[in-house]
Coordinates of C-alpha atoms and ligand atoms in Angstrom, one line a residue:
M220 CA 32.7 47.4 -43.6
R221 CA 35.3 45.1 -42.3
P222 CA 35.6 41.5 -41.3
S223 CA 35.1 40.7 -37.7
L224 CA 37.2 42.5 -35.2
R225 CA 36.9 42.8 -31.4
A226 CA 33.3 43.3 -30.3
A227 CA 32.3 46.2 -28.1
G228 CA 33.0 46.1 -24.4
T229 CA 31.1 44.0 -21.9
V230 CA 29.5 45.5 -18.8
G231 CA 29.5 43.8 -15.5
L232 CA 26.1 42.7 -14.4
L233 CA 25.4 44.5 -11.2
A234 CA 22.6 42.6 -9.6
G235 CA 19.6 44.3 -8.1
V236 CA 19.7 47.7 -9.8
I237 CA 17.0 47.7 -12.5
N238 CA 16.9 51.2 -14.0
A239 CA 16.2 50.7 -17.6
V240 CA 14.6 53.2 -19.9
Q241 CA 10.9 53.2 -19.0
I242 CA 8.6 53.9 -21.9
D243 CA 4.8 54.0 -22.2
F244 CA 4.4 53.3 -25.9
T245 CA 0.9 54.6 -26.0
N246 CA 2.3 58.1 -25.1
D247 CA 4.4 60.0 -27.6
D248 CA 6.0 62.2 -25.0
S249 CA 7.1 59.1 -23.1
I250 CA 8.6 57.6 -26.3
K251 CA 10.4 60.9 -27.0
E252 CA 11.8 61.1 -23.5
G253 CA 13.0 57.5 -23.7
A254 CA 14.6 58.2 -27.1
S255 CA 16.3 61.3 -25.7
T256 CA 17.9 59.3 -22.9
V257 CA 19.2 56.7 -25.3
A258 CA 20.4 59.3 -27.8
F259 CA 22.3 61.1 -25.1
G260 CA 24.1 57.9 -24.3
L261 CA 24.8 57.2 -27.9
L262 CA 26.3 60.7 -28.7
K263 CA 28.5 60.4 -25.6
Y264 CA 30.5 57.8 -27.5
Y265 CA 31.2 60.4 -30.2
T266 CA 34.3 62.4 -29.7
G267 CA 34.7 64.0 -33.2
N268 CA 33.6 67.4 -31.9
N269 CA 36.3 67.5 -29.3
T270 CA 39.2 69.8 -29.8
G271 CA 41.9 68.1 -31.9
D272 CA 39.6 65.3 -33.0
V273 CA 38.2 64.8 -36.5
P274 CA 34.5 65.6 -37.0
G275 CA 32.6 62.7 -38.3
N276 CA 34.8 60.0 -36.9
L277 CA 33.9 57.6 -34.1
P278 CA 36.8 56.5 -31.8
D279 CA 38.2 52.9 -32.1
P280 CA 36.9 50.3 -32.6
Y281 CA 34.2 51.8 -34.7
F282 CA 34.8 52.2 -38.4
W283 CA 34.1 55.3 -40.5
W284 CA 31.0 53.9 -42.1
E285 CA 29.3 53.3 -38.8
A286 CA 29.6 57.0 -38.0
G287 CA 27.7 57.7 -41.3
A288 CA 25.1 55.3 -40.2
M289 CA 24.9 57.1 -36.8
F290 CA 24.4 60.5 -38.3
G291 CA 21.7 59.0 -40.5
T292 CA 20.0 57.8 -37.4
M293 CA 20.3 61.2 -35.8
I294 CA 18.7 62.9 -38.8
D295 CA 15.7 60.7 -38.3
Y296 CA 15.9 61.2 -34.6
W297 CA 15.4 64.9 -35.1
H298 CA 12.7 64.3 -37.7
Y299 CA 10.6 62.1 -35.5
T300 CA 11.2 63.6 -32.1
G301 CA 11.6 67.3 -33.0
D302 CA 14.7 67.4 -30.7
E303 CA 17.3 69.7 -32.4
T304 CA 20.0 69.0 -29.8
Y305 CA 22.3 67.1 -32.2
N306 CA 21.6 68.9 -35.4
D307 CA 24.7 71.1 -35.4
V308 CA 27.0 68.2 -34.5
T309 CA 25.4 66.2 -37.3
T310 CA 25.8 68.8 -39.9
Q311 CA 29.4 69.5 -38.9
A312 CA 30.2 65.8 -39.1
M313 CA 28.5 65.2 -42.5
L314 CA 30.2 68.2 -44.1
H315 CA 33.6 67.4 -42.8
Q316 CA 33.5 64.0 -44.4
V317 CA 32.4 64.9 -47.9
G318 CA 36.0 64.9 -49.3
R319 CA 37.5 66.8 -52.2
D320 CA 35.1 65.5 -54.8
Q321 CA 32.0 66.0 -52.6
D322 CA 31.1 62.4 -52.7
F323 CA 31.9 61.0 -49.2
M324 CA 35.3 59.8 -50.2
P325 CA 37.5 61.9 -47.9
E326 CA 41.2 61.4 -48.3
N327 CA 41.7 59.7 -44.9
Q328 CA 39.2 57.0 -45.8
T329 CA 39.4 56.5 -49.6
S330 CA 42.1 53.9 -49.8
T331 CA 40.1 51.4 -47.6
E332 CA 36.6 52.5 -48.5
G333 CA 34.0 50.1 -49.9
N334 CA 30.8 50.8 -51.9
D335 CA 28.8 50.0 -48.8
D336 CA 30.8 52.4 -46.6
Q337 CA 30.2 55.3 -49.0
G338 CA 26.5 54.2 -49.3
F339 CA 25.8 54.6 -45.6
W340 CA 26.9 58.3 -45.7
A341 CA 24.9 58.8 -48.9
M342 CA 21.8 57.4 -47.3
A343 CA 22.2 59.7 -44.4
A344 CA 22.4 62.7 -46.8
M345 CA 19.3 61.3 -48.6
S346 CA 17.4 61.2 -45.3
A347 CA 18.4 64.8 -44.8
A348 CA 17.0 65.8 -48.1
E349 CA 13.8 63.8 -47.6
N350 CA 13.2 65.1 -44.1
N351 CA 14.1 68.7 -45.0
F352 CA 16.9 68.6 -42.4
P353 CA 18.4 72.1 -42.3
N354 CA 20.3 72.7 -45.6
P355 CA 24.1 73.4 -45.3
P356 CA 25.2 77.0 -46.0
E357 CA 25.0 77.8 -49.8
D358 CA 28.7 77.6 -50.3
Q359 CA 28.8 74.1 -48.9
P360 CA 27.9 70.8 -50.6
Q361 CA 24.1 70.1 -50.5
W362 CA 22.4 66.9 -49.4
L363 CA 20.8 66.0 -52.7
A364 CA 24.0 66.6 -54.8
L365 CA 26.0 64.5 -52.4
V366 CA 23.7 61.5 -53.0
Q367 CA 23.8 62.1 -56.7
A368 CA 27.6 62.1 -56.7
V369 CA 27.5 58.7 -55.0
F370 CA 24.9 57.4 -57.5
N371 CA 26.9 58.6 -60.5
E372 CA 30.0 56.9 -59.2
Y373 CA 28.1 53.6 -58.6
V374 CA 27.0 53.8 -62.2
T375 CA 30.6 54.0 -63.4
R376 CA 31.5 51.0 -61.1
W377 CA 28.7 48.7 -62.4
D378 CA 30.7 45.8 -63.8
E379 CA 29.3 43.5 -66.5
Q380 CA 32.5 41.6 -67.0
K381 CA 31.7 39.3 -64.1
C382 CA 28.5 37.8 -62.8
G383 CA 26.6 39.7 -65.6
G384 CA 26.6 43.0 -63.7
G385 CA 26.5 44.3 -60.1
L386 CA 28.8 46.3 -57.9
R387 CA 31.8 44.8 -56.3
W388 CA 32.1 45.2 -52.6
Q389 CA 35.3 47.2 -52.8
I390 CA 36.0 50.2 -55.0
F391 CA 39.7 49.7 -55.6
T392 CA 41.5 46.7 -57.1
F393 CA 44.1 46.6 -54.4
N394 CA 41.6 46.0 -51.6
N395 CA 40.6 42.5 -50.6
G396 CA 36.9 42.2 -51.3
F397 CA 37.3 43.6 -54.8
N398 CA 36.6 40.1 -55.9
Y399 CA 33.3 39.8 -54.1
K400 CA 29.9 41.2 -55.1
N401 CA 27.7 41.6 -52.1
S402 CA 24.1 42.4 -51.4
I403 CA 24.8 45.4 -49.1
S404 CA 26.8 47.3 -51.7
N405 CA 24.2 46.6 -54.4
G406 CA 21.5 47.3 -51.8
C407 CA 23.0 50.8 -51.2
F408 CA 22.9 51.4 -55.0
F409 CA 19.2 50.1 -55.2
N410 CA 18.3 52.2 -52.2
V411 CA 19.7 55.5 -53.3
A412 CA 18.6 55.0 -56.9
S413 CA 15.0 54.4 -55.9
R414 CA 15.0 57.3 -53.4
L415 CA 16.5 59.7 -55.9
A416 CA 13.8 58.6 -58.4
R417 CA 11.1 59.4 -56.0
Y418 CA 12.7 62.7 -54.8
T419 CA 13.6 64.1 -58.2
G420 CA 11.0 62.3 -60.5
N421 CA 13.9 61.4 -62.8
Q422 CA 13.1 58.0 -64.4
T423 CA 16.8 57.3 -65.0
Y424 CA 17.2 56.6 -61.3
A425 CA 14.2 54.3 -61.3
D426 CA 15.7 52.4 -64.3
W427 CA 18.8 51.8 -62.3
A428 CA 16.9 50.6 -59.3
E429 CA 15.1 48.1 -61.6
K430 CA 18.4 47.0 -63.1
V431 CA 20.0 46.3 -59.7
W432 CA 16.8 44.4 -58.7
D433 CA 17.0 42.3 -61.8
W434 CA 20.6 41.5 -61.3
M435 CA 20.0 40.5 -57.7
T436 CA 17.3 38.1 -58.7
E437 CA 19.2 36.7 -61.7
T438 CA 22.2 35.9 -59.6
Q439 CA 19.8 34.5 -56.9
L440 CA 21.3 36.7 -54.3
I441 CA 17.6 37.4 -53.8
D442 CA 16.0 34.0 -54.3
D443 CA 12.4 33.0 -55.3
E444 CA 11.4 32.9 -51.6
F445 CA 12.9 36.4 -51.1
N446 CA 15.7 35.3 -49.0
I447 CA 18.6 37.7 -49.4
Y448 CA 22.1 36.2 -49.2
D449 CA 25.3 37.9 -48.4
G450 CA 27.2 37.8 -51.8
G451 CA 29.2 35.8 -54.3
G452 CA 32.8 35.7 -55.6
V453 CA 33.5 37.1 -59.1
E454 CA 35.9 34.2 -59.9
E455 CA 33.0 31.8 -59.6
E456 CA 30.7 34.2 -61.5
C457 CA 28.8 34.7 -58.2
K458 CA 27.5 31.1 -58.3
N459 CA 29.2 30.3 -54.9
V460 CA 26.6 32.3 -53.0
N461 CA 27.5 32.9 -49.3
R462 CA 24.1 32.2 -47.9
A463 CA 24.3 34.2 -44.6
Q464 CA 21.2 36.3 -44.2
W465 CA 21.6 39.6 -42.4
T466 CA 18.8 42.0 -41.2
Y467 CA 20.3 45.0 -43.0
N468 CA 20.2 43.3 -46.4
A469 CA 16.5 42.5 -45.9
G470 CA 15.8 46.0 -44.8
I471 CA 17.7 47.9 -47.4
F472 CA 15.9 46.1 -50.3
L473 CA 12.6 46.3 -48.4
Q474 CA 12.7 50.0 -48.2
G475 CA 13.9 50.4 -51.8
A476 CA 11.0 48.2 -53.0
A477 CA 8.6 50.3 -50.9
V478 CA 10.0 53.5 -52.5
M479 CA 9.5 52.0 -56.0
Y480 CA 6.0 50.9 -55.1
N481 CA 5.3 54.5 -54.0
Y482 CA 7.1 56.1 -56.9
T483 CA 5.1 54.0 -59.4
E484 CA 1.9 54.8 -57.6
G485 CA 1.2 51.3 -56.6
N486 CA 2.6 49.2 -59.5
D487 CA 1.6 45.6 -58.9
T488 CA 5.0 44.1 -59.8
W489 CA 6.6 46.3 -57.1
K490 CA 3.8 45.4 -54.7
Q491 CA 4.5 41.7 -55.2
R492 CA 8.2 42.2 -54.6
L493 CA 7.5 44.3 -51.5
D494 CA 5.0 41.8 -50.1
G495 CA 7.5 39.0 -50.7
L496 CA 10.3 40.8 -49.0
L497 CA 8.1 41.8 -46.1
T498 CA 6.7 38.3 -45.5
R499 CA 10.1 36.7 -45.6
T500 CA 11.6 39.4 -43.3
T501 CA 8.9 39.0 -40.7
D502 CA 9.0 35.2 -40.8
Y503 CA 12.7 34.9 -40.7
F504 CA 14.1 37.6 -38.5
F505 CA 11.5 37.9 -35.7
V506 CA 11.1 35.8 -32.7
D507 CA 8.0 36.5 -30.6
G508 CA 7.8 39.8 -32.4
I509 CA 11.3 40.9 -31.6
V510 CA 14.0 41.2 -34.3
I511 CA 17.0 39.0 -33.9
E512 CA 20.4 38.7 -35.9
H513 CA 20.3 35.0 -36.4
Q514 CA 23.8 34.7 -37.8
C515 CA 25.6 35.8 -34.7
E516 CA 23.3 37.0 -31.9
P517 CA 22.4 33.6 -30.4
F518 CA 26.1 32.8 -30.1
G519 CA 27.2 36.1 -28.7
L520 CA 29.4 36.5 -31.8
C521 CA 28.1 39.7 -33.5
D522 CA 31.1 41.9 -34.3
V523 CA 31.1 45.7 -34.0
D524 CA 29.6 46.2 -37.4
Q525 CA 27.0 43.4 -37.0
Q526 CA 25.8 44.9 -33.7
T527 CA 24.3 47.8 -35.7
F528 CA 22.4 45.9 -38.4
K529 CA 19.1 45.4 -36.5
G530 CA 18.7 49.1 -36.1
Y531 CA 18.8 49.7 -39.9
L532 CA 16.1 47.0 -40.3
M533 CA 13.9 49.1 -37.9
R534 CA 14.7 52.2 -39.9
W535 CA 13.8 50.8 -43.2
M536 CA 10.7 48.9 -42.0
A537 CA 9.4 52.2 -40.5
S538 CA 9.9 54.0 -43.8
T539 CA 8.2 51.1 -45.6
Q540 CA 5.2 51.6 -43.4
I541 CA 4.9 55.2 -44.5
L542 CA 5.5 54.7 -48.2
A543 CA 3.2 51.7 -48.4
P544 CA 0.6 52.4 -45.8
Y545 CA -1.1 49.1 -46.2
T546 CA 2.0 47.5 -44.6
A547 CA 1.6 49.4 -41.3
D548 CA -0.7 46.8 -39.7
T549 CA 2.1 44.3 -40.1
I550 CA 5.1 46.5 -39.4
A551 CA 4.0 48.8 -36.6
P552 CA 3.4 46.0 -34.0
L553 CA 6.8 44.4 -34.8
I554 CA 8.6 47.7 -34.3
Q555 CA 6.8 48.2 -31.1
T556 CA 7.5 44.8 -29.6
S557 CA 11.1 45.1 -30.7
A558 CA 11.4 48.6 -29.2
A559 CA 9.9 47.4 -25.9
G560 CA 12.4 44.6 -25.7
A561 CA 15.2 47.1 -26.6
A562 CA 14.1 49.6 -23.9
E563 CA 14.2 46.9 -21.3
Q564 CA 17.7 46.0 -22.3
C565 CA 18.7 49.7 -21.8
S566 CA 19.4 49.0 -18.1
G567 CA 23.2 48.8 -18.1
S568 CA 24.6 49.9 -14.8
T569 CA 27.4 52.3 -14.2
G570 CA 29.9 49.5 -14.7
A571 CA 30.6 50.2 -18.3
P572 CA 33.7 52.4 -18.4
E573 CA 33.1 53.4 -22.0
F574 CA 29.5 54.3 -21.4
K575 CA 29.1 57.9 -20.4
G576 CA 25.3 58.3 -20.7
E577 CA 22.9 58.4 -17.7
A578 CA 23.8 55.7 -15.2
G579 CA 21.5 52.6 -15.6
T580 CA 20.6 53.3 -19.2
A581 CA 23.3 51.6 -21.3
C582 CA 21.6 49.5 -23.9
G583 CA 22.3 45.8 -24.3
F584 CA 22.0 43.9 -27.5
Q585 CA 19.7 40.9 -27.1
W586 CA 16.2 42.3 -27.0
T587 CA 14.5 39.0 -26.7
K588 CA 16.1 38.8 -23.2
K589 CA 14.1 41.8 -22.2
S590 CA 15.0 42.9 -18.7
D591 CA 17.7 40.3 -18.4
F592 CA 20.5 42.7 -19.3
D593 CA 23.0 40.9 -21.6
G594 CA 26.0 43.2 -20.9
L595 CA 26.9 43.8 -24.5
V596 CA 27.1 47.6 -24.9
G597 CA 28.6 50.0 -27.4
V598 CA 27.6 52.2 -30.3
G599 CA 25.9 49.4 -32.2
P600 CA 23.5 48.2 -29.4
Q601 CA 22.9 51.8 -28.3
M602 CA 22.1 53.0 -31.9
S603 CA 19.9 50.0 -32.6
A604 CA 17.9 50.5 -29.5
L605 CA 17.5 54.2 -30.2
S606 CA 16.3 53.2 -33.7
A607 CA 13.7 50.7 -32.5
I608 CA 12.4 53.2 -30.0
Q609 CA 12.2 56.3 -32.2
Y610 CA 10.6 54.5 -35.1
T611 CA 7.6 53.7 -33.0
L612 CA 6.8 57.4 -33.6
V613 CA 6.3 57.1 -37.4
K614 CA 2.6 56.5 -37.2
R615 CA 1.8 60.2 -37.0
A616 CA 4.8 61.5 -39.0
A617 CA 4.6 63.1 -42.4
G618 CA 6.1 61.1 -45.3
P619 CA 9.4 62.0 -46.9
V620 CA 9.2 65.0 -49.1
T621 CA 10.1 65.2 -52.8
A622 CA 11.2 68.1 -55.0
D623 CA 7.5 68.6 -55.8
T624 CA 6.2 68.4 -52.3
G625 CA 8.3 70.8 -50.3
G626 CA 11.8 69.4 -50.6
T627 CA 14.4 72.2 -50.7
S628 CA 17.7 70.4 -51.2
V629 CA 19.7 71.5 -54.2
G630 CA 20.9 68.8 -56.6
N631 CA 23.5 68.4 -59.3
V632 CA 23.0 65.6 -61.8
N633 CA 26.6 65.8 -62.8
A634 CA 28.1 65.5 -59.3
G635 CA 30.9 62.9 -58.5
A636 CA 34.2 62.0 -59.9
S637 CA 35.7 59.3 -62.1
Y638 CA 37.7 56.3 -60.9
E639 CA 40.6 57.5 -63.0
D640 CA 40.6 60.8 -61.2
K641 CA 40.9 59.1 -57.8
V642 CA 43.4 56.4 -58.4
P643 CA 46.4 58.7 -59.1
Q644 CA 45.8 60.4 -55.8
L645 CA 46.1 57.1 -54.1
A646 CA 49.0 55.7 -56.2
P647 CA 51.9 56.8 -54.1
I648 CA 50.3 55.5 -51.0
T649 CA 48.8 52.2 -51.8
M650 CA 49.4 50.9 -55.3
G651 CA 53.0 51.9 -55.3
E652 CA 53.5 49.8 -52.2
K653 CA 53.8 46.2 -53.1
V654 CA 51.5 44.0 -51.2
A655 CA 54.6 41.9 -50.4
A656 CA 55.8 44.8 -48.4
G657 CA 53.5 43.5 -45.8
F658 CA 51.6 44.6 -42.8
M659 CA 54.2 46.7 -41.0
T660 CA 55.1 48.8 -44.1
T661 CA 51.4 49.3 -44.7
A662 CA 50.9 50.4 -41.1
V663 CA 53.8 52.8 -41.4
V664 CA 52.6 54.2 -44.7
F665 CA 49.1 54.8 -43.3
S666 CA 50.4 56.5 -40.2
V667 CA 52.7 58.7 -42.3
M668 CA 49.7 59.9 -44.3
G669 CA 48.0 60.7 -41.1
G670 CA 45.2 58.2 -41.4
S671 CA 43.9 56.4 -38.4
F672 CA 43.7 53.1 -40.2
F673 CA 46.4 50.5 -39.9
I674 CA 44.1 47.5 -39.8
M675 CA 43.9 46.1 -43.3
K676 CA 41.1 44.2 -44.8
E677 CA 41.7 40.5 -44.4
Ligands
NAG200 C1 30.0 67.2 -28.7 O1 28.7 66.8 -28.9 C2 28.1 66.1 -27.9 C3 26.7 65.7 -28.3 O2 26.0 66.9 -28.7 C4 28.1 67.0 -26.6 O3 27.6 66.3 -25.5 C5 29.5 67.5 -26.3 O4 29.5 68.4 -25.3 C6 30.1 68.1 -27.6 N1 31.5 68.4 -27.3 C7 32.0 69.6 -27.5 C8 33.5 69.8 -27.2 O5 31.4 70.5 -28.0
NAG201 C1 5.1 47.7 -63.2 O1 6.5 47.6 -63.0 C2 7.1 46.6 -63.8 C3 8.5 46.5 -63.3 O2 9.1 47.7 -63.5 C4 6.9 46.9 -65.2 O3 7.5 45.8 -66.0 C5 5.4 47.0 -65.5 O4 5.2 47.4 -66.9 C6 4.7 48.0 -64.6 N1 3.3 47.9 -64.8 C7 2.6 49.0 -65.2 C8 1.1 48.8 -65.3 O5 3.1 50.1 -65.4
NAG202 C1 3.2 57.1 -51.0 O1 3.6 57.7 -49.8 C2 2.7 58.6 -49.2 C3 3.3 59.1 -47.9 O2 4.4 59.9 -48.2 C4 1.3 58.0 -49.0 O3 0.5 59.0 -48.5 C5 0.8 57.4 -50.3 O4 -0.4 56.8 -50.0 C6 1.8 56.4 -50.8 N1 1.4 55.9 -52.1 C7 0.9 54.6 -52.2 C8 0.6 54.2 -53.6 O5 0.8 53.9 -51.3
NAG203 C1 18.2 62.4 -64.9 O1 19.3 61.7 -64.4 C2 20.3 61.4 -65.3 C3 21.4 60.5 -64.6 O2 22.1 61.2 -63.7 C4 20.9 62.6 -65.9 O3 21.9 62.3 -66.9 C5 19.8 63.5 -66.5 O4 20.4 64.7 -67.0 C6 18.7 63.7 -65.5 N1 17.6 64.4 -66.2 C7 17.1 65.6 -65.8 C8 16.0 66.1 -66.5 O5 17.6 66.1 -64.8
NAG204 C1 42.4 63.4 -41.8 O1 43.1 63.0 -40.7 C2 43.9 64.0 -40.0 C3 44.7 63.3 -38.9 O2 43.9 62.6 -38.1 C4 43.1 65.1 -39.5 O3 43.8 66.1 -39.0 C5 42.2 65.7 -40.7 O4 41.3 66.6 -40.1 C6 41.5 64.5 -41.4 N1 40.8 65.1 -42.5 C7 39.5 65.0 -42.7 C8 38.9 65.6 -43.9 O5 38.8 64.3 -41.9

């Protein structure tokens, strides 16, 4: 993920026309129909399946990781609605982005890729395994093995030299952000480790989940009141905690804790952690039952990345409700009020040039405004609204499978590659170029290698 860039486009507010996506939340067919309309609008932003374009990439200004998050959303969309329309495009995108080492580090992205970027693709593959999303052809990489590759690489990147452990934000030393250890990167590790433990039954994964949790609490990135803060700098031994709280950090640890609770068959320590996270999440992030991104939403300052976060909180709360059924009474009503607000915001008129879905159904971002369309549209608002809406369907859905309960994805405990293996591939491109060579040189170098990135991390 990148520091703030231009936010998505703004749609003119055409008065009078209130289309919106009308949903009766007591009726599953109505929810599915609404979800289908919003999903259609979302996938219209995607151009990776056009001739000459690259499968798996979203157009500017959306970064690569967001596409991974989008296909993760679409895997759940299929699971909860049964609509197969987007399965082929999803499989094509996922497989195109696996990269040489089958670990979601494709050449075009590797030099700027962070642990969190890789994690969002891995979590999409994990959802595919857990939902029994159609397996790729046998000669292609398999969902479970892809996640194991990312897990194995995370293990090699665990860094005890600074802050007593933890993953750094960035993978490579030459990227800014290498000196920052953040909650979302460690959240990705915690999340895939706990889910791999549950899916495979292999305790090694659970031990790593525990280790990440312990490190997060020791550094107070998760404090005693279960606030989750953004991260800390390695030069300060992570003591200079950046105290911004984001919905996706709350969600990623919430789901992981629910998975651990479920995997341990109701262990009381994990229940207390889960309860603490859930209470803090619902107290802090919900206003009148509707989720809000406090750091930026009230000021209209959420960037393209941040516009997606609320959707992941919906995703992970929904999963929590399945894995720890006693939380459903708390969670289900909050997803529903959020979804109702989101659906009312999906009333953008035809004025949005970049929106190619059904006229009058472009989703805005501030769900607390309900039918007062806020005009902020793009992949993030559209995907978040889809998430809130589709996750109201979980109440009757089957739980995620495991290898023992019908899961069919093939794994490989040895998947992944070493850092040393990757750096030489990158050497002529990035490390060889002195930082002093500056922005223009970097831009030229990137365009020479055919990558689409010329925006460097700040
Ligand atoms: C790409 O996929 C989208 C979503 O399924 C679809 O609307 C579009 O027609 C596809 N484009 C091509 C060229 O197949
Ligand atoms: C529950 O989990 C905690 C944390 O992993 C562990 O220390 C404890 O021994 C577990 N309790 C039981 C009864 O297994
Ligand atoms: C674990 O999740 C399943 C749903 O997949 C649920 O039926 C079961 O009750 C959960 N276990 C616990 C201890 O809550
Ligand atoms: C469990 O996972 C670890 C870590 O990847 C691996 O080394 C070990 O072989 C796995 N055990 C089994 C029985 O698959
Ligand atoms: C890398 O980018 C080039 C140029 O855009 C493209 O042709 C190629 O398909 C991309 N490779 C992958 C694996 O995405």
